[in-house]
Amino acid sequence: MVNMTNKIVEYKDLIAFHPGQYLGEFIEDFELAKKEFAECLGISEMKLVKLLNGEESISNDIAENLVRLTNVSMQTWLNLQNVYDVKMAEILE
């Protein structure tokens, strides 16, 4: 059985963490409202909520903007998204 709760998906011994989970932790740490963070990121609040809920992927543009907001490299954000996508493909297989 696949348990698809929010941004964490578990199936047998596979676990996939959507990068939105980490993004949510940054927002909490910065003590910013989602609207403020979305504005800083250059996206709509709705798109941010979709990212946080694991319904949207981190694009190159978003990853690039996350670099200056989080001090985490663009490659790290893109790798997190890629690992999530690969794990989800394995789970859904």
mmCIF file of C-alpha atoms in Angstrom:
data_model
loop_
_atom_site.group_PDB
_atom_site.id
_atom_site.type_symbol
_atom_site.label_atom_id
_atom_site.label_comp_id
_atom_site.label_asym_id
_atom_site.label_seq_id
_atom_site.Cartn_x
_atom_site.Cartn_y
_atom_site.Cartn_z
ATOM 1 C CA MET A 1 0.000 0.000 0.000
ATOM 2 C CA VAL A 2 1.237 3.470 -0.865
ATOM 3 C CA ASN A 3 0.913 6.048 1.914
ATOM 4 C CA MET A 4 0.955 9.432 0.177
ATOM 5 C CA THR A 5 0.691 11.842 3.089
ATOM 6 C CA ASN A 6 1.720 15.371 2.158
ATOM 7 C CA LYS A 7 5.278 15.398 0.855
ATOM 8 C CA ILE A 8 6.461 12.066 2.215
ATOM 9 C CA VAL A 9 5.592 8.928 0.320
ATOM 10 C CA GLU A 10 6.358 5.514 1.792
ATOM 11 C CA TYR A 11 6.085 2.174 0.101
ATOM 12 C CA LYS A 12 7.747 -0.949 1.443
ATOM 13 C CA ASP A 13 11.347 0.146 2.064
ATOM 14 C CA LEU A 14 11.198 3.179 -0.231
ATOM 15 C CA ILE A 15 10.642 6.690 1.095
ATOM 16 C CA ALA A 16 10.393 9.786 -1.083
ATOM 17 C CA PHE A 17 10.702 13.263 0.430
ATOM 18 C CA HIS A 18 9.444 16.092 -1.752
ATOM 19 C CA PRO A 19 11.729 19.150 -1.624
ATOM 20 C CA GLY A 20 8.707 21.147 -0.487
ATOM 21 C CA GLN A 21 9.192 19.591 2.926
ATOM 22 C CA TYR A 22 12.619 21.208 3.233
ATOM 23 C CA LEU A 23 11.290 24.456 1.819
ATOM 24 C CA GLY A 24 8.615 24.518 4.518
ATOM 25 C CA GLU A 25 11.313 24.196 7.161
ATOM 26 C CA PHE A 26 13.142 27.222 5.728
ATOM 27 C CA ILE A 27 9.949 29.282 5.833
ATOM 28 C CA GLU A 28 9.449 28.338 9.477
ATOM 29 C CA ASP A 29 13.086 29.095 10.325
ATOM 30 C CA PHE A 30 12.897 32.497 8.621
ATOM 31 C CA GLU A 31 9.605 33.169 10.404
ATOM 32 C CA LEU A 32 8.089 34.532 7.206
ATOM 33 C CA ALA A 33 4.511 34.349 6.029
ATOM 34 C CA LYS A 34 4.028 32.181 2.945
ATOM 35 C CA LYS A 35 2.967 35.259 1.004
ATOM 36 C CA GLU A 36 6.217 37.059 1.910
ATOM 37 C CA PHE A 37 8.362 34.055 1.030
ATOM 38 C CA ALA A 38 6.540 33.603 -2.285
ATOM 39 C CA GLU A 39 7.169 37.259 -3.143
ATOM 40 C CA CYS A 40 10.863 36.896 -2.317
ATOM 41 C CA LEU A 41 10.958 33.776 -4.460
ATOM 42 C CA GLY A 42 9.207 35.515 -7.357
ATOM 43 C CA ILE A 43 6.233 33.137 -7.495
ATOM 44 C CA SER A 44 2.591 33.313 -6.493
ATOM 45 C CA GLU A 45 1.513 32.238 -3.041
ATOM 46 C CA MET A 46 -0.623 29.529 -4.685
ATOM 47 C CA LYS A 47 2.416 28.093 -6.471
ATOM 48 C CA LEU A 48 4.364 28.129 -3.203
ATOM 49 C CA VAL A 49 1.556 26.242 -1.455
ATOM 50 C CA LYS A 50 1.613 23.653 -4.257
ATOM 51 C CA LEU A 51 5.389 23.297 -3.794
ATOM 52 C CA LEU A 52 4.957 22.884 -0.058
ATOM 53 C CA ASN A 53 2.244 20.266 -0.599
ATOM 54 C CA GLY A 54 4.361 18.305 -3.055
ATOM 55 C CA GLU A 55 2.023 19.102 -5.954
ATOM 56 C CA GLU A 56 4.563 21.167 -7.885
ATOM 57 C CA SER A 57 8.164 20.487 -8.855
ATOM 58 C CA ILE A 58 11.127 22.740 -8.263
ATOM 59 C CA SER A 59 12.078 24.191 -11.632
ATOM 60 C CA ASN A 60 15.431 25.650 -12.640
ATOM 61 C CA ASP A 61 14.063 29.175 -12.138
ATOM 62 C CA ILE A 62 12.748 28.408 -8.664
ATOM 63 C CA ALA A 63 15.984 26.630 -7.715
ATOM 64 C CA GLU A 64 17.973 29.633 -8.908
ATOM 65 C CA ASN A 65 15.905 31.982 -6.731
ATOM 66 C CA LEU A 66 16.146 29.599 -3.771
ATOM 67 C CA VAL A 67 19.935 29.920 -3.869
ATOM 68 C CA ARG A 68 19.874 33.564 -2.828
ATOM 69 C CA LEU A 69 17.114 33.011 -0.250
ATOM 70 C CA THR A 70 18.441 29.869 1.422
ATOM 71 C CA ASN A 71 22.170 29.786 0.628
ATOM 72 C CA VAL A 72 21.632 26.218 -0.597
ATOM 73 C CA SER A 73 23.047 25.541 -4.058
ATOM 74 C CA MET A 74 20.859 25.301 -7.124
ATOM 75 C CA GLN A 75 22.247 21.828 -7.773
ATOM 76 C CA THR A 76 21.159 20.673 -4.303
ATOM 77 C CA TRP A 77 17.564 21.825 -4.879
ATOM 78 C CA LEU A 78 17.472 20.195 -8.304
ATOM 79 C CA ASN A 79 19.023 17.004 -6.912
ATOM 80 C CA LEU A 80 16.366 16.857 -4.181
ATOM 81 C CA GLN A 81 13.665 17.131 -6.841
ATOM 82 C CA ASN A 82 15.351 14.517 -9.025
ATOM 83 C CA VAL A 83 15.741 12.022 -6.168
ATOM 84 C CA TYR A 84 12.065 12.514 -5.282
ATOM 85 C CA ASP A 85 10.994 11.976 -8.899
ATOM 86 C CA VAL A 86 13.108 8.821 -9.234
ATOM 87 C CA LYS A 87 11.806 7.378 -5.950
ATOM 88 C CA MET A 88 8.217 8.154 -6.961
ATOM 89 C CA ALA A 89 8.747 6.373 -10.275
ATOM 90 C CA GLU A 90 10.055 3.337 -8.361
ATOM 91 C CA ILE A 91 7.129 3.425 -5.946
ATOM 92 C CA LEU A 92 4.542 3.747 -8.697
ATOM 93 C CA GLU A 93 6.189 1.001 -10.764
#
